[in-house]
Coordinates of C-alpha atoms in Angstrom, one line a residue:
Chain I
X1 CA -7.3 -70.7 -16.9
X2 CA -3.8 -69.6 -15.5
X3 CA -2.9 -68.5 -19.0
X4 CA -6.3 -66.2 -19.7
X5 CA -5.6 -64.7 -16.3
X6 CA -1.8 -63.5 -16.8
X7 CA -3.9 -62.2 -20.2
X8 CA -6.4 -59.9 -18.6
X9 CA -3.8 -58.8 -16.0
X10 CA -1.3 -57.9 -19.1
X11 CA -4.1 -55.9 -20.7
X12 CA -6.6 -53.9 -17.7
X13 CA -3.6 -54.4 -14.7
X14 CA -1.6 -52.0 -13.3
X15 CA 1.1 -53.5 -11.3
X16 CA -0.2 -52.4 -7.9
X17 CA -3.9 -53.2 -8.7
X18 CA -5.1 -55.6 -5.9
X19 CA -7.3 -58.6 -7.3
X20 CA -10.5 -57.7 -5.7
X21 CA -11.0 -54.3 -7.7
X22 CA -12.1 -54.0 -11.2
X23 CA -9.8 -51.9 -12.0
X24 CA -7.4 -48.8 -10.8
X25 CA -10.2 -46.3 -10.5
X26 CA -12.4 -48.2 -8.2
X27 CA -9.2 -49.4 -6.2
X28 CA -8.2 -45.7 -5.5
X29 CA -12.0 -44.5 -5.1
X30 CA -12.4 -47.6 -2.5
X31 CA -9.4 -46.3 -0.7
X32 CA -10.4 -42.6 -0.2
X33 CA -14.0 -43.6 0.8
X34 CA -12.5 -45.7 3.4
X35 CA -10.0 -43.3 4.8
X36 CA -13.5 -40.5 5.1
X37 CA -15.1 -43.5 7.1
X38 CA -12.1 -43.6 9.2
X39 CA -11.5 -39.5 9.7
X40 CA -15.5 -39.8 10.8
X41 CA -14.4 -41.6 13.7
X42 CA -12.0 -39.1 14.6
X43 CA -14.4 -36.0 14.0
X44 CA -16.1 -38.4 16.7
X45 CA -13.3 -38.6 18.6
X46 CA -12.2 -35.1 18.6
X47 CA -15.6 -33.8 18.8
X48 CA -16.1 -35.4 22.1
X49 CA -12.9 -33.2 23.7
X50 CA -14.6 -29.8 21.7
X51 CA -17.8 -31.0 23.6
X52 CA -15.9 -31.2 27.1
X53 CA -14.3 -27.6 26.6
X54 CA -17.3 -26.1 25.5
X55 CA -18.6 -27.1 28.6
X56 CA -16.8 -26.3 31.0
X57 CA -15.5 -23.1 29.5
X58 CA -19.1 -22.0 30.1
X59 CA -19.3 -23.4 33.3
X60 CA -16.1 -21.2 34.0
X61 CA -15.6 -18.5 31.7
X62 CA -13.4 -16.0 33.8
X63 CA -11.0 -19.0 34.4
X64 CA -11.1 -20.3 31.0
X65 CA -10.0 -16.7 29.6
X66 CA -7.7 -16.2 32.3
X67 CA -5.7 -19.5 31.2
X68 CA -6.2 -18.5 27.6
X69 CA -5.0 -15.6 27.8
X70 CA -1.4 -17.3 29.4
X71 CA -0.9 -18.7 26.3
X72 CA 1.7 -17.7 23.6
X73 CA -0.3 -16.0 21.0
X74 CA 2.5 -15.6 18.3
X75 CA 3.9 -18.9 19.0
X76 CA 0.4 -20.1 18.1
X77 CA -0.2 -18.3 15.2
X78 CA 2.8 -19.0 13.6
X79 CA 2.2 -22.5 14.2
X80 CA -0.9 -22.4 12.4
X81 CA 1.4 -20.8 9.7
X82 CA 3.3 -23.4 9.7
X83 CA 0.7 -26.1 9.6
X84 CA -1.3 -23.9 7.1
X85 CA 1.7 -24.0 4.7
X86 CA 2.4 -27.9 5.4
X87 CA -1.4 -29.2 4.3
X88 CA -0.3 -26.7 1.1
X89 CA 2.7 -29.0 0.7
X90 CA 1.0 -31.9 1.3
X91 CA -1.3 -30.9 -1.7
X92 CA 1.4 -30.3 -3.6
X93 CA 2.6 -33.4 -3.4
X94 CA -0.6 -35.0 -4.4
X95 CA -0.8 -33.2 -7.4
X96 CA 2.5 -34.0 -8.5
X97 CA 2.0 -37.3 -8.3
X98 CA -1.4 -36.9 -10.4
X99 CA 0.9 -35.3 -12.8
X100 CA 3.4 -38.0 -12.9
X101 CA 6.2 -35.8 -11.8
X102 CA 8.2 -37.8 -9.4
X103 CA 11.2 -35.5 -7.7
X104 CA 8.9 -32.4 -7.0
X105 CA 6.6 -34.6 -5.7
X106 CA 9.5 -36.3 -3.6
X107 CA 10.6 -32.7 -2.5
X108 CA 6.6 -31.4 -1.5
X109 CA 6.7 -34.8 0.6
X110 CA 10.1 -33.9 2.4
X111 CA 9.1 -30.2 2.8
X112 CA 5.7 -31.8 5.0
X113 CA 7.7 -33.3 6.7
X114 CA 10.1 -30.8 7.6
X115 CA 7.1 -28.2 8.3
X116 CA 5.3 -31.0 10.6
X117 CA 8.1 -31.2 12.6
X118 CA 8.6 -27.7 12.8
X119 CA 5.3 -27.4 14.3
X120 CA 5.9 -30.0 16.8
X121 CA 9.6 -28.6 17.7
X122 CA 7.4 -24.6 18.5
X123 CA 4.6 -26.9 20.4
X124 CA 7.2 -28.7 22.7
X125 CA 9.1 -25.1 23.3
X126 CA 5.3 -24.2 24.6
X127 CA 4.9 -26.9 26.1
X128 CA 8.1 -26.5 28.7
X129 CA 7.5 -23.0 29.1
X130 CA 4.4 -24.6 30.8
X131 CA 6.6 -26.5 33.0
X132 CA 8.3 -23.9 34.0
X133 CA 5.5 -22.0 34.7
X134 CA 4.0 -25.2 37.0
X135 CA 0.9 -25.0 34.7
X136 CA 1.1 -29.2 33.9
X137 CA -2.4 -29.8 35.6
X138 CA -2.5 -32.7 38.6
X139 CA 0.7 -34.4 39.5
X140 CA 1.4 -35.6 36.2
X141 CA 4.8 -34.6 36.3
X142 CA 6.8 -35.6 40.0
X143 CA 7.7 -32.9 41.6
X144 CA 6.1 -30.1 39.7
X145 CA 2.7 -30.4 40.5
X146 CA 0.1 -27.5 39.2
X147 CA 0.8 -24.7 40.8
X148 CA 1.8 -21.6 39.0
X149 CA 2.6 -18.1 40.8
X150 CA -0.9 -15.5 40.6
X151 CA 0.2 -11.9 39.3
X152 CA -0.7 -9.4 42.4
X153 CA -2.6 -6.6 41.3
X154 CA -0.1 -4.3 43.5
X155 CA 3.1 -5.9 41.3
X156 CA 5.2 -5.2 38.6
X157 CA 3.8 -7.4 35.8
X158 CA 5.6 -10.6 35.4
X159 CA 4.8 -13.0 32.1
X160 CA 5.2 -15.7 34.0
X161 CA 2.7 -15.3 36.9
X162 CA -1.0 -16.4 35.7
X163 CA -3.2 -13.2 35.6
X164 CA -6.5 -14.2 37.2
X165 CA -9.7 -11.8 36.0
X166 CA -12.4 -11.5 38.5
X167 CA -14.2 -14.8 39.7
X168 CA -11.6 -17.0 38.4
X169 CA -9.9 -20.0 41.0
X170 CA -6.8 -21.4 40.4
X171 CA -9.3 -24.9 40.6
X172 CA -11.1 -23.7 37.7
X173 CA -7.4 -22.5 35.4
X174 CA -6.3 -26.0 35.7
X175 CA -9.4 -27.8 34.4
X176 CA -8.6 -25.3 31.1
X177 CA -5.0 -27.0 31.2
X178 CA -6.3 -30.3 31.2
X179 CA -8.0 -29.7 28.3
X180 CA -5.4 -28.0 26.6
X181 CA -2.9 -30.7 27.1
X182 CA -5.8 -33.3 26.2
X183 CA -6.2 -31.8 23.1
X184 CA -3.1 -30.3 21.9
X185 CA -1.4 -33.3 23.3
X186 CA -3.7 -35.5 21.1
X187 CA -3.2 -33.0 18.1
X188 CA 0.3 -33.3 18.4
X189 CA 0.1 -37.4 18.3
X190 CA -1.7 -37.2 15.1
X191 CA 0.9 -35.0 14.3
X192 CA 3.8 -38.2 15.4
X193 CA 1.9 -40.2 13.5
X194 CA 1.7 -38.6 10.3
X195 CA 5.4 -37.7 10.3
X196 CA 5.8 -41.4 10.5
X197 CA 3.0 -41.9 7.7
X198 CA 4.8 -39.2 5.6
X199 CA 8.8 -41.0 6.2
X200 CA 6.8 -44.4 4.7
X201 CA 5.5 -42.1 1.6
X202 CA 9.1 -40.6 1.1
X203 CA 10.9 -43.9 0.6
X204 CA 8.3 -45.7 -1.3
X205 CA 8.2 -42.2 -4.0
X206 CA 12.2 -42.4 -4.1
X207 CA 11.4 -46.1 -5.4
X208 CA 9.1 -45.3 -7.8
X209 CA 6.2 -46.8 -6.5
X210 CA 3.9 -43.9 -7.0
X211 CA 2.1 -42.6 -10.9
X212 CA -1.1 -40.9 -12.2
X213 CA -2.4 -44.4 -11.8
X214 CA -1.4 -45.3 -8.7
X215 CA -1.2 -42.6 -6.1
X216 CA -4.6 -44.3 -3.5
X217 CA -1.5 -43.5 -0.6
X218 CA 0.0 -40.4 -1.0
X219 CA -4.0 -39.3 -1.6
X220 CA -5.2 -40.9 1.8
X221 CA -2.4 -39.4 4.1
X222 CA -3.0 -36.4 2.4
X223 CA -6.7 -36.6 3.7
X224 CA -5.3 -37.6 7.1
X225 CA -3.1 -34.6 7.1
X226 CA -5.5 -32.3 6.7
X227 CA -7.8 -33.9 9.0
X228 CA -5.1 -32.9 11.4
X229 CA -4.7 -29.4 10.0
X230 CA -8.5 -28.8 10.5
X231 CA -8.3 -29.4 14.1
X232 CA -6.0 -27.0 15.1
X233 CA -7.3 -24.6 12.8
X234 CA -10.9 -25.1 15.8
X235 CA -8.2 -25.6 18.4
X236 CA -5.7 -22.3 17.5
X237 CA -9.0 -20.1 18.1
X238 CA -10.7 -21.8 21.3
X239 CA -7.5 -22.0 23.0
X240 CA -5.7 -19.4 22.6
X241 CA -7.8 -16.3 21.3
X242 CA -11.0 -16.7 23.5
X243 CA -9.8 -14.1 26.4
X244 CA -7.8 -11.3 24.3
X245 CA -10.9 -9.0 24.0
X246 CA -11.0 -9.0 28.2
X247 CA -7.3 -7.1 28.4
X248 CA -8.1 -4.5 27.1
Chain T
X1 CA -9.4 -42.3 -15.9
X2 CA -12.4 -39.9 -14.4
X3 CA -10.1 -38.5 -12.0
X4 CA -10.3 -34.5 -11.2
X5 CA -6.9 -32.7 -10.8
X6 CA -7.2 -29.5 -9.2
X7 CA -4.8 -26.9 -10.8
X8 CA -1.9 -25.5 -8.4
X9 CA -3.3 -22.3 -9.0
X10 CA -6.7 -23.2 -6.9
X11 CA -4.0 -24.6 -4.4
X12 CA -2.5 -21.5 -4.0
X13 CA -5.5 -19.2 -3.9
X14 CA -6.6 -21.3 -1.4
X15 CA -3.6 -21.2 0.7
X16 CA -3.6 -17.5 0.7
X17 CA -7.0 -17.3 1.7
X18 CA -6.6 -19.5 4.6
X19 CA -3.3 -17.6 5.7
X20 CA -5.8 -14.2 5.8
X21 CA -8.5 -16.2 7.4
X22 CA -5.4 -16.9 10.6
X23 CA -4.8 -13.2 10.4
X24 CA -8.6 -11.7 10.4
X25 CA -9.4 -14.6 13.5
X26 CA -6.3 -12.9 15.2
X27 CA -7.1 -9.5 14.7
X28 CA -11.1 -10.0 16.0
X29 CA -10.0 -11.5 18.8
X30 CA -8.6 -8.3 20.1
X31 CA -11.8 -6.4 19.4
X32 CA -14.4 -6.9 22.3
X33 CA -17.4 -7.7 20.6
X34 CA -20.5 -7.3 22.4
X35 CA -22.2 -10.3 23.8
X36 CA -21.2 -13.6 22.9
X37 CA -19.9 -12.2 19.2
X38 CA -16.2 -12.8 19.8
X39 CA -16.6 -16.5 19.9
X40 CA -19.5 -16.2 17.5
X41 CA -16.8 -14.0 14.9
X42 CA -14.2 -17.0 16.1
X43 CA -15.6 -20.0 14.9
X44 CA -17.4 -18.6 12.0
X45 CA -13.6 -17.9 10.6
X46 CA -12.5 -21.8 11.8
X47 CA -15.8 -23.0 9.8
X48 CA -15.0 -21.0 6.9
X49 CA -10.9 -22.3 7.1
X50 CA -12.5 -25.5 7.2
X51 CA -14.8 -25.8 4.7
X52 CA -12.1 -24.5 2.1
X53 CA -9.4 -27.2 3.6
X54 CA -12.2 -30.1 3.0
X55 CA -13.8 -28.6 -0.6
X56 CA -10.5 -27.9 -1.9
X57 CA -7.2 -29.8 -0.4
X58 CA -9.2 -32.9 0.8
X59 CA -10.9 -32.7 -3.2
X60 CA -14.3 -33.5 -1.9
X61 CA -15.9 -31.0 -3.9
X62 CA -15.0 -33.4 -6.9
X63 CA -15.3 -36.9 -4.8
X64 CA -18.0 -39.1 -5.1
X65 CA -21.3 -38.8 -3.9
X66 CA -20.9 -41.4 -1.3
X67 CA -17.8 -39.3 0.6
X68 CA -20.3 -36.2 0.3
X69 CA -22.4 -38.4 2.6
X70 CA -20.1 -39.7 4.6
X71 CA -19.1 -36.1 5.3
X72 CA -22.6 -35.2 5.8
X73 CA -23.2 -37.9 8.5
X74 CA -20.1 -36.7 10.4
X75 CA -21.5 -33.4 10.7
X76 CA -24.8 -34.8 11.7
X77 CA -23.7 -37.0 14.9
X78 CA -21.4 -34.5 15.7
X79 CA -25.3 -32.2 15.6
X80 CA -26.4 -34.9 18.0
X81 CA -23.1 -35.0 20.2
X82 CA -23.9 -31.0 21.0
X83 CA -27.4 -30.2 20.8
X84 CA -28.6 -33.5 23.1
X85 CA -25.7 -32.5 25.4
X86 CA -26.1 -28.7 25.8
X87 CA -29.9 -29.3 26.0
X88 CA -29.1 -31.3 28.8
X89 CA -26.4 -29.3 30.5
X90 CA -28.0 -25.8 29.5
X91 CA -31.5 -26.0 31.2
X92 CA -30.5 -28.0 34.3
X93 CA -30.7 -24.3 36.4
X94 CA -34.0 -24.3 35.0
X95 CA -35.2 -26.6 37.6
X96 CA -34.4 -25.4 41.6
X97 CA -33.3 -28.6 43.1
X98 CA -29.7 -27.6 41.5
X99 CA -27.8 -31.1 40.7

């Protein structure tokens, strides 16, 4: 029995075939209908935060656009450049591993990388220009409570002061920076995590674990990836466009 | 093995069209749309970005039936999520005891 085992493995099994699956097809195929499962509860999961700032951006639409508008447009939308070009990448690196070619696909993994953390170095440059500007909603951080300086209509523009249009509270601005940081802050974990996903993919490809057979990991993180780059391509809009047309 | 391998030029074509897709949602935002068409103009760009990112990088337009589905239910709770939730929230004034 041992013997006509070690026979069937030698003629259908890939090395990295688990013993439960048929074969390599049905292994991989398992593995990506899994991951969609799992990126279903994340829409989920996301798409309850979308829900909360739909709400109460209509609830407070002067103070949503006056917080919007605070934002730094460039510095989003080179971000979304940057994230844009890294789910490219991460393609890449999928179909170079389809292809059985193992240091371009090595290279498209360690340019993700690079490109993820880019985005999360211009996201935490945003993110302390918001502490200068006291716009961390609550008390999360000690000592620098919300409270950012309101541009007078009477002064010399400042970038720094928050620019409230008509009917807007300063309540009603940091309710839109709660969800900012909620969601951005969540983005930007998914973001942690799949660097750290992408670091696991990069040694296991400089062993030679990966071939046109057997790729089920570099495919699913791929998925994951952009999973992530889909939500900021919703988030780059709603957060950071929604008040431009009022400037003018 | 049935497996589809999209060709790096699709990759790229896609990439470009997602990077014009950034730049057109940047450029309406500045125009003042009447009514509610800014966001409208917004998200219909994100949907669009979206749907190319899950057809083409994510390979569902040649997965399986079953992750078509799966998609498919995704979009329908998330359906649910909104419409039971803004049908709630978005006719409460109709009432005048306020809440």
């Amino acid at each position: 029995m041992i013997e006509s085992h070690a026979t069937t493995q030698e003629v259908h099994g890939h090395r990295a075939l688990q013993h439960h699956f048929e074969n390599m097809e049905q292994q991989r195929e398992a593995g990506t209908i899994g991951m969609w499962v799992f990126l279903v509860t994340e829409i989920m999961f996301f798409g309850g935060m979308f829900l909360a700032y739909a709400l109460y951006r209509n609830m407070f639409p002067a103070a949503f656009a006056s917080a919007s508008n605070h934002l730094d447009i460039t510095l989003g939308a080179v971000n979304t450049g940057v994230l844009i070009l890294s789910s490219f990448t991460m393609a890449m690196a999928v179909y170079f591993t389809q292809v059985g070619k193992q240091r371009p696909q090595i290279i498209a993994l360690v340019l993700t990388l690079i490109l993820g953390l880019a985005f999360l170095g211009i996201k935490a440059v945003e993110y302390h220009e918001k502490y200068t500007d006291r716009l961390i909603p609550g008390h999360l951080i000690p000592g620098a409570s919300f409270g950012p300086a309101v541009q007078e209509h009477d002064q010399p523009m400042d970038a720094h002061k928050l620019h409230l249009l008509p009917g807007a509270t300063l309540k009603q601005v940091e309710m839109f920076y709660w969800i900012y940081f909620a969601m951005t802050g969540m983005h930007a974990l998914h973001m942690i995590i799949g660097a750290g996903l992408l670091i696991f993919l990069i040694i296991w490809s400089m062993k030679g674990r990966f071939d046109p057979e057997y790729h089920g990991p570099v495919e699913v993180v791929g998925l994951y990836w952009h999973f992530v780059d889909i939500v900021w391509i919703f988030l780059f809009p709603l957060l950071y466009l929604l008040g431009r047309h009022f400037e003018h | 093995m049935s497996e589809h391998i999209v060709s790096v030029r699709v990759y790229i074509t896609i990439f470009l069209a997602l990077l014009v897709g950034t730049a057109l949602t940047v450029a309406a935002a500045f125009f003042d749309f009447p009514w509610r068409l800014n966001t409208i103009v917004a998200l219909t760009i994100a949907v669009a970005k979206a749907t190319l990112v899950v057809l083409y990088f994510m390979h569902v337009r040649y997965s399986a039936r079953l992750v078509w589905v799966i998609v498919a239910s995704a979009l329908f709770w998330m359906g649910i999520l909104f419409a039971f939730t803004f049908s709630d929230y978005f006719t409460r004034h109709w009432l005048s005891t306020g809440y």
